[in-house]
mmCIF file of C-alpha atoms in Angstrom:
data_model
loop_
_atom_site.group_PDB
_atom_site.id
_atom_site.type_symbol
_atom_site.label_atom_id
_atom_site.label_comp_id
_atom_site.label_asym_id
_atom_site.label_seq_id
_atom_site.Cartn_x
_atom_site.Cartn_y
_atom_site.Cartn_z
ATOM 1 C CA MET A 952 -4.633 3.358 -29.018
ATOM 2 C CA SER A 953 -4.339 0.192 -26.962
ATOM 3 C CA THR A 954 -1.663 -0.761 -24.471
ATOM 4 C CA ASN A 955 1.596 -1.903 -26.049
ATOM 5 C CA VAL A 956 2.258 -5.601 -26.236
ATOM 6 C CA LYS A 957 4.072 -7.880 -28.632
ATOM 7 C CA ILE A 958 3.170 -11.560 -28.747
ATOM 8 C CA ASP A 959 5.484 -13.792 -30.800
ATOM 9 C CA THR A 960 4.319 -17.310 -31.550
ATOM 10 C CA MET A 961 6.528 -20.201 -32.557
ATOM 11 C CA ILE A 962 6.698 -23.958 -32.651
ATOM 12 C CA VAL A 963 9.151 -25.490 -30.234
ATOM 13 C CA ASN A 964 11.829 -27.937 -31.444
ATOM 14 C CA ASN A 965 9.969 -28.369 -34.755
ATOM 15 C CA ASN A 966 7.240 -30.153 -32.823
ATOM 16 C CA PRO A 967 3.791 -28.960 -33.973
ATOM 17 C CA ALA A 968 2.268 -30.259 -30.747
ATOM 18 C CA ILE A 969 4.046 -27.569 -28.739
ATOM 19 C CA LYS A 970 3.391 -23.912 -29.392
ATOM 20 C CA LEU A 971 5.183 -21.123 -27.541
ATOM 21 C CA LEU A 972 3.779 -17.596 -27.095
ATOM 22 C CA VAL A 973 6.336 -15.019 -25.952
ATOM 23 C CA PHE A 974 4.969 -11.812 -24.453
ATOM 24 C CA ASN A 975 6.686 -8.449 -24.354
ATOM 25 C CA GLY A 976 4.918 -5.439 -22.830
ATOM 26 C CA GLN A 977 1.727 -5.113 -20.810
ATOM 27 C CA MET A 978 -1.657 -6.796 -21.105
ATOM 28 C CA ASP A 979 -4.983 -5.279 -20.153
ATOM 29 C CA GLU A 980 -8.496 -4.990 -21.526
ATOM 30 C CA THR A 981 -7.452 -2.711 -24.381
ATOM 31 C CA ASN A 982 -5.198 -5.275 -26.029
ATOM 32 C CA LEU A 983 -6.691 -8.534 -24.831
ATOM 33 C CA GLU A 984 -7.944 -9.160 -28.318
ATOM 34 C CA ASN A 985 -4.315 -9.498 -29.462
ATOM 35 C CA LEU A 986 -4.103 -12.577 -27.252
ATOM 36 C CA SER A 987 -7.580 -13.950 -27.771
ATOM 37 C CA SER A 988 -7.231 -13.905 -31.550
ATOM 38 C CA ILE A 989 -4.169 -16.154 -31.217
ATOM 39 C CA LEU A 990 -5.327 -18.430 -28.435
ATOM 40 C CA ASP A 991 -8.856 -18.958 -29.713
ATOM 41 C CA LYS A 992 -7.454 -20.132 -33.012
ATOM 42 C CA ILE A 993 -5.056 -22.560 -31.338
ATOM 43 C CA ILE A 994 -7.565 -23.971 -28.924
ATOM 44 C CA ASN A 995 -10.857 -23.962 -30.712
ATOM 45 C CA LYS A 996 -10.407 -23.762 -34.386
ATOM 46 C CA GLU A 997 -7.628 -24.571 -36.683
ATOM 47 C CA GLU A 998 -4.632 -25.997 -34.928
ATOM 48 C CA HIS A 999 -5.604 -29.524 -34.134
ATOM 49 C CA GLU A 1000 -2.029 -30.712 -33.779
ATOM 50 C CA THR A 1001 -1.221 -28.329 -30.942
ATOM 51 C CA ARG A 1002 -1.454 -30.097 -27.591
ATOM 52 C CA TYR A 1003 0.628 -27.808 -25.390
ATOM 53 C CA ILE A 1004 0.466 -24.026 -25.312
ATOM 54 C CA LEU A 1005 3.373 -22.444 -23.472
ATOM 55 C CA LEU A 1006 2.994 -18.842 -22.323
ATOM 56 C CA ASN A 1007 6.348 -17.154 -21.721
ATOM 57 C CA PHE A 1008 5.823 -14.291 -19.265
ATOM 58 C CA LYS A 1009 9.464 -13.337 -18.742
ATOM 59 C CA ASP A 1010 9.021 -9.920 -20.367
ATOM 60 C CA LEU A 1011 5.364 -9.413 -19.532
ATOM 61 C CA GLU A 1012 5.364 -6.313 -17.333
ATOM 62 C CA PHE A 1013 1.724 -6.225 -16.271
ATOM 63 C CA LEU A 1014 -1.587 -8.040 -16.475
ATOM 64 C CA ASN A 1015 -4.844 -7.254 -14.726
ATOM 65 C CA SER A 1016 -7.912 -9.186 -13.695
ATOM 66 C CA LYS A 1017 -9.487 -8.953 -17.121
ATOM 67 C CA VAL A 1018 -6.566 -10.843 -18.646
ATOM 68 C CA ILE A 1019 -6.414 -13.257 -15.728
ATOM 69 C CA GLY A 1020 -10.062 -14.022 -16.199
ATOM 70 C CA TYR A 1021 -9.537 -14.721 -19.865
ATOM 71 C CA LEU A 1022 -6.593 -17.019 -19.117
ATOM 72 C CA ALA A 1023 -8.573 -18.885 -16.482
ATOM 73 C CA SER A 1024 -11.582 -19.494 -18.674
ATOM 74 C CA THR A 1025 -9.414 -20.351 -21.683
ATOM 75 C CA TYR A 1026 -7.478 -22.831 -19.581
ATOM 76 C CA ALA A 1027 -10.727 -24.573 -18.756
ATOM 77 C CA GLN A 1028 -11.753 -24.671 -22.402
ATOM 78 C CA ALA A 1029 -8.365 -26.009 -23.453
ATOM 79 C CA ASN A 1030 -8.590 -28.723 -20.840
ATOM 80 C CA GLU A 1031 -11.895 -29.892 -22.202
ATOM 81 C CA LEU A 1032 -10.305 -30.220 -25.614
ATOM 82 C CA ASP A 1033 -7.377 -32.179 -24.195
ATOM 83 C CA LYS A 1034 -4.963 -29.277 -24.633
ATOM 84 C CA LYS A 1035 -2.778 -27.943 -21.885
ATOM 85 C CA MET A 1036 -1.754 -24.375 -21.126
ATOM 86 C CA ILE A 1037 1.537 -23.946 -19.281
ATOM 87 C CA ILE A 1038 3.173 -20.768 -17.985
ATOM 88 C CA VAL A 1039 6.945 -20.479 -18.255
ATOM 89 C CA GLU A 1040 9.546 -18.015 -16.938
ATOM 90 C CA ALA A 1041 7.004 -15.749 -15.241
ATOM 91 C CA ASN A 1042 8.854 -12.829 -13.674
ATOM 92 C CA GLN A 1043 8.413 -11.932 -10.013
ATOM 93 C CA ASN A 1044 5.686 -9.361 -10.562
ATOM 94 C CA ILE A 1045 3.572 -11.671 -12.701
ATOM 95 C CA ASN A 1046 4.156 -14.593 -10.348
ATOM 96 C CA ASP A 1047 3.020 -12.407 -7.491
ATOM 97 C CA ILE A 1048 -0.265 -11.598 -9.209
ATOM 98 C CA LEU A 1049 -0.939 -15.131 -10.439
ATOM 99 C CA SER A 1050 -0.213 -16.582 -7.006
ATOM 100 C CA LEU A 1051 -2.557 -14.149 -5.294
ATOM 101 C CA VAL A 1052 -5.495 -15.031 -7.496
ATOM 102 C CA GLY A 1053 -4.712 -18.729 -7.286
ATOM 103 C CA LEU A 1054 -4.008 -19.262 -10.952
ATOM 104 C CA THR A 1055 -0.738 -21.011 -10.174
ATOM 105 C CA THR A 1056 -2.708 -23.749 -8.469
ATOM 106 C CA ILE A 1057 -4.545 -24.660 -11.660
ATOM 107 C CA ILE A 1058 -2.146 -23.733 -14.465
ATOM 108 C CA ASP A 1059 1.270 -25.416 -14.370
ATOM 109 C CA ASN A 1060 4.043 -22.905 -13.958
ATOM 110 C CA TYR A 1061 7.743 -23.570 -14.680
ATOM 111 C CA ASN A 1062 10.774 -21.398 -14.124
ATOM 112 C CA SER A 1063 12.291 -22.352 -17.456
ATOM 113 C CA LEU A 1064 11.330 -23.608 -20.861
ATOM 114 C CA THR A 1065 13.589 -26.599 -20.302
ATOM 115 C CA GLU A 1066 11.659 -27.676 -17.212
ATOM 116 C CA ALA A 1067 8.377 -27.279 -19.042
ATOM 117 C CA LEU A 1068 9.616 -29.414 -21.943
ATOM 118 C CA GLU A 1069 10.824 -32.065 -19.525
ATOM 119 C CA PHE A 1070 7.363 -32.182 -18.028
ATOM 120 C CA ILE A 1071 5.784 -32.444 -21.481
ATOM 121 C CA ALA A 1072 8.103 -35.307 -22.364
ATOM 122 C CA THR A 1073 6.951 -37.257 -19.334
ATOM 123 C CA ASP A 1074 3.330 -36.155 -19.659
ATOM 124 C CA ASN A 1075 2.870 -37.773 -23.025
ATOM 125 C CA SER A 1076 5.458 -39.987 -24.659
ATOM 126 C CA ASP A 1077 3.731 -39.530 -28.046
ATOM 127 C CA VAL A 1078 4.734 -35.843 -28.145
ATOM 128 C CA MET B 1168 9.035 7.301 3.614
ATOM 129 C CA ASN B 1169 8.848 10.632 1.791
ATOM 130 C CA THR B 1170 6.235 13.115 2.938
ATOM 131 C CA LEU B 1171 4.623 14.833 -0.010
ATOM 132 C CA PRO B 1172 1.644 17.096 -0.438
ATOM 133 C CA PRO B 1173 -1.526 15.489 -1.872
ATOM 134 C CA ILE B 1174 -1.365 14.571 -5.538
ATOM 135 C CA LYS B 1175 -4.624 14.878 -7.455
ATOM 136 C CA ILE B 1176 -5.371 14.142 -11.073
ATOM 137 C CA ALA B 1177 -8.478 13.897 -13.203
ATOM 138 C CA VAL B 1178 -8.302 11.297 -15.948
ATOM 139 C CA PRO B 1179 -10.795 11.070 -18.807
ATOM 140 C CA ALA B 1180 -12.786 7.868 -18.498
ATOM 141 C CA ASN B 1181 -11.019 5.905 -21.179
ATOM 142 C CA LEU B 1182 -9.260 2.598 -20.678
ATOM 143 C CA GLN B 1183 -6.820 3.469 -23.459
ATOM 144 C CA LEU B 1184 -5.233 5.762 -20.893
ATOM 145 C CA SER B 1185 -4.640 2.911 -18.439
ATOM 146 C CA GLU B 1186 -1.060 2.253 -19.464
ATOM 147 C CA GLY B 1187 -0.058 5.877 -18.992
ATOM 148 C CA LEU B 1188 -1.923 6.049 -15.705
ATOM 149 C CA ARG B 1189 -0.096 2.965 -14.436
ATOM 150 C CA GLU B 1190 3.236 4.578 -15.268
ATOM 151 C CA PHE B 1191 2.234 7.750 -13.449
ATOM 152 C CA VAL B 1192 1.007 5.871 -10.372
ATOM 153 C CA SER B 1193 4.133 3.738 -10.371
ATOM 154 C CA ASN B 1194 6.267 6.867 -10.233
ATOM 155 C CA ILE B 1195 4.259 8.308 -7.348
ATOM 156 C CA LEU B 1196 4.563 5.091 -5.358
ATOM 157 C CA ARG B 1197 8.311 4.942 -5.888
ATOM 158 C CA VAL B 1198 8.741 8.552 -4.849
ATOM 159 C CA VAL B 1199 6.627 7.955 -1.733
ATOM 160 C CA GLY B 1200 9.009 5.120 -0.900
ATOM 161 C CA PHE B 1201 7.347 1.787 -1.629
ATOM 162 C CA ASP B 1202 9.680 -0.956 -2.814
ATOM 163 C CA GLN B 1203 9.271 -2.518 -6.246
ATOM 164 C CA THR B 1204 7.044 -5.364 -5.052
ATOM 165 C CA TRP B 1205 4.542 -3.091 -3.366
ATOM 166 C CA THR B 1206 4.750 -0.546 -6.171
ATOM 167 C CA ASN B 1207 3.739 -3.277 -8.626
ATOM 168 C CA ARG B 1208 0.949 -4.501 -6.362
ATOM 169 C CA LEU B 1209 -0.524 -1.086 -5.729
ATOM 170 C CA VAL B 1210 -0.332 -0.191 -9.421
ATOM 171 C CA LEU B 1211 -2.555 -3.213 -10.048
ATOM 172 C CA VAL B 1212 -4.911 -2.173 -7.240
ATOM 173 C CA VAL B 1213 -5.334 1.318 -8.703
ATOM 174 C CA ASP B 1214 -5.703 -0.149 -12.189
ATOM 175 C CA GLU B 1215 -8.503 -2.459 -11.052
ATOM 176 C CA VAL B 1216 -10.418 0.339 -9.337
ATOM 177 C CA PHE B 1217 -9.902 2.693 -12.287
ATOM 178 C CA MET B 1218 -11.179 0.003 -14.654
ATOM 179 C CA ASN B 1219 -14.348 -0.370 -12.585
ATOM 180 C CA ALA B 1220 -14.806 3.397 -12.381
ATOM 181 C CA VAL B 1221 -14.612 3.693 -16.171
ATOM 182 C CA LYS B 1222 -16.827 0.714 -16.925
ATOM 183 C CA TYR B 1223 -19.541 1.230 -14.337
ATOM 184 C CA GLY B 1224 -19.369 4.831 -13.227
ATOM 185 C CA SER B 1225 -18.584 6.808 -16.343
ATOM 186 C CA VAL B 1226 -19.549 7.773 -19.848
ATOM 187 C CA GLU B 1227 -16.537 7.002 -21.987
ATOM 188 C CA ASN B 1228 -14.572 10.100 -22.973
ATOM 189 C CA LYS B 1229 -17.161 12.378 -21.403
ATOM 190 C CA SER B 1230 -16.713 11.629 -17.714
ATOM 191 C CA GLU B 1231 -13.620 11.976 -15.601
ATOM 192 C CA VAL B 1232 -12.225 9.762 -12.889
ATOM 193 C CA GLN B 1233 -10.567 11.623 -10.032
ATOM 194 C CA LEU B 1234 -7.552 10.032 -8.389
ATOM 195 C CA SER B 1235 -6.006 11.484 -5.248
ATOM 196 C CA PHE B 1236 -2.932 10.338 -3.367
ATOM 197 C CA TYR B 1237 -2.345 11.484 0.203
ATOM 198 C CA PRO B 1238 1.053 10.430 1.600
ATOM 199 C CA LYS B 1239 0.732 10.406 5.398
ATOM 200 C CA GLN B 1240 3.320 9.683 8.023
ATOM 201 C CA ASP B 1241 2.693 5.934 8.246
ATOM 202 C CA HIS B 1242 0.421 5.184 5.318
ATOM 203 C CA LEU B 1243 -0.671 6.202 1.869
ATOM 204 C CA PHE B 1244 -4.318 7.070 1.380
ATOM 205 C CA ILE B 1245 -5.695 6.766 -2.147
ATOM 206 C CA CYS B 1246 -9.090 7.956 -3.254
ATOM 207 C CA ILE B 1247 -10.613 7.078 -6.636
ATOM 208 C CA GLU B 1248 -13.925 8.621 -7.549
ATOM 209 C CA ASP B 1249 -16.200 8.433 -10.569
ATOM 210 C CA GLU B 1250 -19.073 10.669 -11.606
ATOM 211 C CA GLY B 1251 -21.688 7.965 -11.371
ATOM 212 C CA ASN B 1252 -23.201 8.664 -14.761
ATOM 213 C CA GLY B 1253 -22.313 5.428 -16.488
ATOM 214 C CA GLY B 1254 -24.863 3.431 -18.446
ATOM 215 C CA LYS B 1255 -24.024 0.346 -16.415
ATOM 216 C CA LYS B 1256 -24.217 2.329 -13.206
ATOM 217 C CA VAL B 1257 -23.958 0.217 -10.085
ATOM 218 C CA GLU B 1258 -25.037 1.669 -6.759
ATOM 219 C CA VAL B 1259 -22.628 1.447 -3.851
ATOM 220 C CA GLU B 1260 -24.589 -1.203 -1.974
ATOM 221 C CA GLU B 1261 -25.004 -3.207 -5.136
ATOM 222 C CA LEU B 1262 -21.251 -3.050 -5.778
ATOM 223 C CA LYS B 1263 -20.573 -4.272 -2.272
ATOM 224 C CA GLY B 1264 -22.959 -7.133 -2.933
ATOM 225 C CA ILE B 1265 -21.189 -8.010 -6.183
ATOM 226 C CA ILE B 1266 -17.843 -8.079 -4.395
ATOM 227 C CA SER B 1267 -19.284 -10.271 -1.695
ATOM 228 C CA ALA B 1268 -20.847 -12.611 -4.256
ATOM 229 C CA ASN B 1269 -17.547 -12.854 -6.124
ATOM 230 C CA GLU B 1270 -15.783 -13.591 -2.881
ATOM 231 C CA GLU B 1271 -18.162 -16.495 -2.339
ATOM 232 C CA ASN B 1272 -17.317 -18.084 -5.661
ATOM 233 C CA ASN B 1273 -14.411 -20.505 -5.286
ATOM 234 C CA ASP B 1274 -14.259 -21.395 -8.963
ATOM 235 C CA LEU B 1275 -10.789 -20.373 -10.092
ATOM 236 C CA THR B 1276 -11.733 -20.889 -13.743
ATOM 237 C CA LYS B 1277 -14.434 -18.250 -13.678
ATOM 238 C CA SER B 1278 -13.740 -15.421 -16.045
ATOM 239 C CA SER B 1279 -14.357 -12.369 -13.882
ATOM 240 C CA GLY B 1280 -14.614 -10.956 -10.406
ATOM 241 C CA ARG B 1281 -11.088 -11.092 -9.096
ATOM 242 C CA GLY B 1282 -10.352 -7.390 -9.283
ATOM 243 C CA LEU B 1283 -11.930 -6.077 -6.131
ATOM 244 C CA SER B 1284 -12.661 -9.264 -4.308
ATOM 245 C CA LEU B 1285 -9.101 -10.616 -4.299
ATOM 246 C CA ILE B 1286 -6.614 -8.059 -5.493
ATOM 247 C CA VAL B 1287 -7.844 -4.970 -3.668
ATOM 248 C CA THR B 1288 -8.860 -6.899 -0.545
ATOM 249 C CA ASN B 1289 -5.510 -8.634 -0.155
ATOM 250 C CA TRP B 1290 -3.125 -5.918 -1.247
ATOM 251 C CA THR B 1291 -4.519 -3.051 0.800
ATOM 252 C CA ASP B 1292 -4.796 -2.655 4.554
ATOM 253 C CA ASN B 1293 -8.250 -1.177 4.261
ATOM 254 C CA TYR B 1294 -10.654 -0.204 1.539
ATOM 255 C CA GLU B 1295 -14.056 1.427 1.679
ATOM 256 C CA ILE B 1296 -16.665 2.044 -0.957
ATOM 257 C CA GLU B 1297 -18.979 4.991 -0.484
ATOM 258 C CA LYS B 1298 -21.211 7.316 -2.411
ATOM 259 C CA SER B 1299 -19.508 10.551 -3.344
ATOM 260 C CA ASP B 1300 -21.012 14.026 -3.072
ATOM 261 C CA GLN B 1301 -21.473 14.095 -6.847
ATOM 262 C CA GLY B 1302 -23.527 10.910 -6.772
ATOM 263 C CA GLY B 1303 -20.787 8.653 -8.032
ATOM 264 C CA THR B 1304 -18.771 5.976 -6.270
ATOM 265 C CA ARG B 1305 -15.667 6.665 -4.253
ATOM 266 C CA VAL B 1306 -13.205 3.963 -3.315
ATOM 267 C CA ASN B 1307 -10.897 4.850 -0.422
ATOM 268 C CA ILE B 1308 -7.760 2.776 -0.017
ATOM 269 C CA THR B 1309 -5.272 2.693 2.842
ATOM 270 C CA LYS B 1310 -1.857 1.077 2.611
ATOM 271 C CA TYR B 1311 0.561 1.190 5.524
ATOM 272 C CA TYR B 1312 4.214 1.590 4.670
ATOM 273 C CA ASN B 1313 5.578 -0.843 7.211
ATOM 274 C CA THR B 1314 4.080 -3.902 5.562
ATOM 275 C CA THR B 1315 6.521 -3.378 2.721
ATOM 276 C CA ASP B 1316 9.188 -5.218 4.665
ATOM 277 C CA LYS B 1317 7.066 -7.906 6.187
ATOM 278 C CA THR B 1318 4.872 -9.449 3.552
ATOM 279 C CA PRO B 1319 6.693 -12.274 1.801
ATOM 280 C CA VAL B 1320 6.291 -12.444 -1.972
ATOM 281 C CA PRO B 1321 4.380 -15.637 -2.705
ATOM 282 C CA THR B 1322 6.163 -18.247 -4.809
ATOM 283 C CA THR B 1323 4.768 -21.063 -6.820
ATOM 284 C CA ASP B 1324 6.936 -23.544 -4.993
ATOM 285 C CA LYS B 1325 4.439 -24.937 -2.560
ATOM 286 C CA ASN B 1326 7.165 -26.443 -0.405
ATOM 287 C CA LYS B 1327 8.794 -23.098 0.362
ATOM 288 C CA LYS B 1328 7.821 -21.585 3.668
ATOM 289 C CA ILE B 1329 9.386 -18.379 4.890
ATOM 290 C CA ILE B 1330 10.387 -18.716 8.530
ATOM 291 C CA THR B 1331 12.032 -15.883 10.380
ATOM 292 C CA PRO B 1332 13.962 -17.029 13.456
ATOM 293 C CA ARG B 1333 12.886 -15.282 16.669
ATOM 294 C CA ALA B 1334 15.319 -13.674 19.066
ATOM 295 C CA VAL B 1335 13.027 -14.257 22.060
ATOM 296 C CA PRO B 1336 10.999 -17.493 22.139
ATOM 297 C CA HIS B 1337 7.224 -17.313 22.500
ATOM 298 C CA GLN B 1338 5.515 -18.692 25.586
ATOM 299 C CA PRO B 1339 2.216 -20.614 25.799
ATOM 300 C CA GLU B 1340 0.609 -17.659 27.548
ATOM 301 C CA ASP B 1341 1.306 -15.584 24.415
ATOM 302 C CA ILE B 1342 -1.304 -17.592 22.509
ATOM 303 C CA PHE B 1343 -4.944 -16.670 22.041
ATOM 304 C CA ILE B 1344 -7.271 -19.500 21.047
ATOM 305 C CA TYR B 1345 -10.474 -18.701 19.187
ATOM 306 C CA GLU B 1346 -13.017 -21.469 19.028
ATOM 307 C CA PHE B 1347 -15.844 -20.993 16.560
ATOM 308 C CA LYS B 1348 -19.198 -21.506 18.186
ATOM 309 C CA ALA B 1349 -21.363 -24.501 17.326
ATOM 310 C CA LYS B 1350 -23.225 -23.960 14.039
ATOM 311 C CA TYR B 1351 -20.966 -21.039 13.084
ATOM 312 C CA ASP B 1352 -22.643 -19.180 10.262
ATOM 313 C CA ILE B 1353 -20.160 -18.038 7.617
ATOM 314 C CA HIS B 1354 -22.823 -15.764 6.122
ATOM 315 C CA SER B 1355 -23.549 -13.949 9.354
ATOM 316 C CA GLU B 1356 -22.122 -10.417 9.528
ATOM 317 C CA GLU B 1357 -22.262 -10.641 13.302
ATOM 318 C CA ASP B 1358 -20.190 -13.819 13.390
ATOM 319 C CA LYS B 1359 -17.658 -12.388 10.929
ATOM 320 C CA SER B 1360 -17.180 -9.168 12.835
ATOM 321 C CA HIS B 1361 -16.963 -11.097 16.108
ATOM 322 C CA LEU B 1362 -13.889 -12.939 14.894
ATOM 323 C CA LEU B 1363 -12.135 -9.786 13.678
ATOM 324 C CA SER B 1364 -12.931 -7.697 16.739
ATOM 325 C CA THR B 1365 -12.033 -10.515 19.153
ATOM 326 C CA VAL B 1366 -8.622 -11.014 17.547
ATOM 327 C CA GLU B 1367 -8.003 -7.263 17.448
ATOM 328 C CA ASN B 1368 -8.812 -6.870 21.120
ATOM 329 C CA CYS B 1369 -7.239 -10.034 22.529
ATOM 330 C CA GLY B 1370 -3.911 -8.308 23.089
ATOM 331 C CA LYS B 1371 -1.912 -11.246 21.773
ATOM 332 C CA LYS B 1372 -0.015 -11.774 18.564
ATOM 333 C CA LEU B 1373 -0.203 -15.561 18.362
ATOM 334 C CA VAL B 1374 -3.672 -16.709 17.429
ATOM 335 C CA ILE B 1375 -5.028 -20.204 16.905
ATOM 336 C CA LEU B 1376 -8.390 -20.690 15.246
ATOM 337 C CA ASP B 1377 -9.973 -23.944 16.349
ATOM 338 C CA MET B 1378 -12.053 -24.958 13.352
ATOM 339 C CA LYS B 1379 -13.794 -28.028 14.798
ATOM 340 C CA ASN B 1380 -17.246 -26.416 14.589
ATOM 341 C CA VAL B 1381 -16.755 -25.078 11.057
ATOM 342 C CA THR B 1382 -18.044 -27.544 8.497
ATOM 343 C CA TYR B 1383 -17.859 -25.423 5.361
ATOM 344 C CA ILE B 1384 -15.989 -22.374 4.120
ATOM 345 C CA ASN B 1385 -16.331 -20.179 1.064
ATOM 346 C CA SER B 1386 -14.259 -17.321 -0.270
ATOM 347 C CA VAL B 1387 -15.998 -14.833 2.020
ATOM 348 C CA PHE B 1388 -14.569 -16.803 4.912
ATOM 349 C CA ILE B 1389 -11.220 -17.084 3.129
ATOM 350 C CA GLY B 1390 -11.210 -13.302 2.766
ATOM 351 C CA LEU B 1391 -11.913 -13.033 6.477
ATOM 352 C CA ILE B 1392 -9.048 -15.379 7.393
ATOM 353 C CA THR B 1393 -6.778 -13.375 5.088
ATOM 354 C CA LYS B 1394 -7.742 -10.168 6.886
ATOM 355 C CA VAL B 1395 -6.995 -11.743 10.254
ATOM 356 C CA TYR B 1396 -3.664 -13.028 8.931
ATOM 357 C CA ASN B 1397 -2.745 -9.605 7.523
ATOM 358 C CA LYS B 1398 -3.539 -7.857 10.793
ATOM 359 C CA LEU B 1399 -1.422 -10.307 12.776
ATOM 360 C CA ASN B 1400 1.367 -10.229 10.211
ATOM 361 C CA LEU B 1401 1.459 -6.444 10.478
ATOM 362 C CA ALA B 1402 2.077 -6.836 14.196
ATOM 363 C CA GLU B 1403 4.692 -9.576 13.655
ATOM 364 C CA GLY B 1404 2.206 -12.121 14.928
ATOM 365 C CA MET B 1405 1.209 -15.545 13.630
ATOM 366 C CA LEU B 1406 -1.975 -17.375 12.768
ATOM 367 C CA ALA B 1407 -2.587 -21.116 13.002
ATOM 368 C CA LEU B 1408 -5.668 -23.165 12.217
ATOM 369 C CA CYS B 1409 -6.403 -26.568 13.718
ATOM 370 C CA ASN B 1410 -9.045 -29.303 13.636
ATOM 371 C CA LEU B 1411 -9.760 -28.705 9.982
ATOM 372 C CA SER B 1412 -11.958 -31.033 8.027
ATOM 373 C CA SER B 1413 -10.291 -32.554 4.962
ATOM 374 C CA GLN B 1414 -12.611 -30.529 2.758
ATOM 375 C CA ILE B 1415 -11.586 -27.253 4.344
ATOM 376 C CA GLU B 1416 -7.928 -28.200 4.199
ATOM 377 C CA ASP B 1417 -8.310 -28.976 0.467
ATOM 378 C CA THR B 1418 -9.865 -25.571 -0.116
ATOM 379 C CA LEU B 1419 -7.068 -23.795 1.739
ATOM 380 C CA ASN B 1420 -4.518 -25.738 -0.329
ATOM 381 C CA LEU B 1421 -6.347 -24.850 -3.533
ATOM 382 C CA VAL B 1422 -6.269 -21.116 -2.907
ATOM 383 C CA GLY B 1423 -2.672 -21.233 -1.684
ATOM 384 C CA LEU B 1424 -3.363 -20.204 1.894
ATOM 385 C CA SER B 1425 -1.666 -23.325 3.203
ATOM 386 C CA ASN B 1426 1.592 -21.698 2.076
ATOM 387 C CA ILE B 1427 1.280 -18.884 4.577
ATOM 388 C CA LEU B 1428 -0.900 -20.244 7.364
ATOM 389 C CA ILE B 1429 0.136 -22.769 9.986
ATOM 390 C CA LEU B 1430 -2.201 -25.753 9.696
ATOM 391 C CA ALA B 1431 -2.345 -28.388 12.417
ATOM 392 C CA ASP B 1432 -4.329 -31.548 13.052
ATOM 393 C CA ASN B 1433 -5.219 -30.575 16.584
ATOM 394 C CA LEU B 1434 -4.840 -27.835 19.152
ATOM 395 C CA GLU B 1435 -1.727 -29.249 20.814
ATOM 396 C CA GLU B 1436 0.068 -29.534 17.501
ATOM 397 C CA ALA B 1437 -0.981 -25.970 16.637
ATOM 398 C CA LYS B 1438 0.453 -24.687 19.912
ATOM 399 C CA SER B 1439 3.654 -26.602 19.371
ATOM 400 C CA LEU B 1440 4.078 -25.340 15.809
ATOM 401 C CA ILE B 1441 3.324 -21.744 16.640
ATOM 402 C CA LEU B 1442 5.707 -21.717 19.583
ATOM 403 C CA SER B 1443 8.515 -23.254 17.595
ATOM 404 C CA ARG B 1444 8.510 -20.513 14.916
#
């Protein structure tokens, strides 16, 4: 039985270019596939309209290096396909971990969804 | 902190048990007296080491990983040991080499290698890897209690610097300046240990590293600087770097060290900054 996590996905403001993933629980190697099955589809396969992938970590209690590694490599892949991953509302524990490993220097990180959407609005006026 | 007898458990080598183990470890750390920040950090440290023990030192569901917690007067000692019978068995020296190689890789988009090289190195005061009596690998971790109050929690706001006002101002004679020798070799064990031992024995808490002879750094060197910073921070000291090349300064910015280190263009500026804190 893998670690408990719930990942809800939704489109933001009826805009298919912006997809929001909301995490609740803990992420580690045992349930990484829950995330990869969602993200791989968004980034590599079917969802061509999606340009921004927002990861809401407000209720994410834990993630380890296996998950961090997946996020880092997926970020790079997304970038190559002109898609952008953004972290929003990371709680203190998650921020602590992401800062230590330097992920906050490559993946944009906003304290609120509103701030992230403001950035997206200025990043690309077509969105 | 609460003094407790040693706590020892044997966990079947199965990552499905990680979540429960994290909860258990979290409870121990809270009872011992760590605050929430350090409880979270050390839970991740134990998780990373447990993950390695299961993947490289065990046969899934057949082996056990032994975890022991020894609360001492001023520190917690944690010992995590595998049986060394995994199919992907990695010898102790080989593991040390892997950690070192991962430390040398600055690529933040790489998919693996952060567990021991960054997380365990930075969030413990000491860790050792040795061969156990049963032929497996034992990781020994030391974490002092008194860093719980001192280490600031990093933020993603790069403009935030945490400055604690001093009651008694520092004097110039309180500063120790370390100048790297010409053609400093970042791969040399001798050069690395010289820096650490010199800072430890200088008797001063304010240290400036003059980087004019250092032309290149990698994450081994970054790990070294972090160790020096942690040691000084533990003693309420400070670390400044000066005469950095633009390349080195970029690297320190990239890994976020510019948020906690004092960086100066030259030695005089470094002295001035360090004395004004």
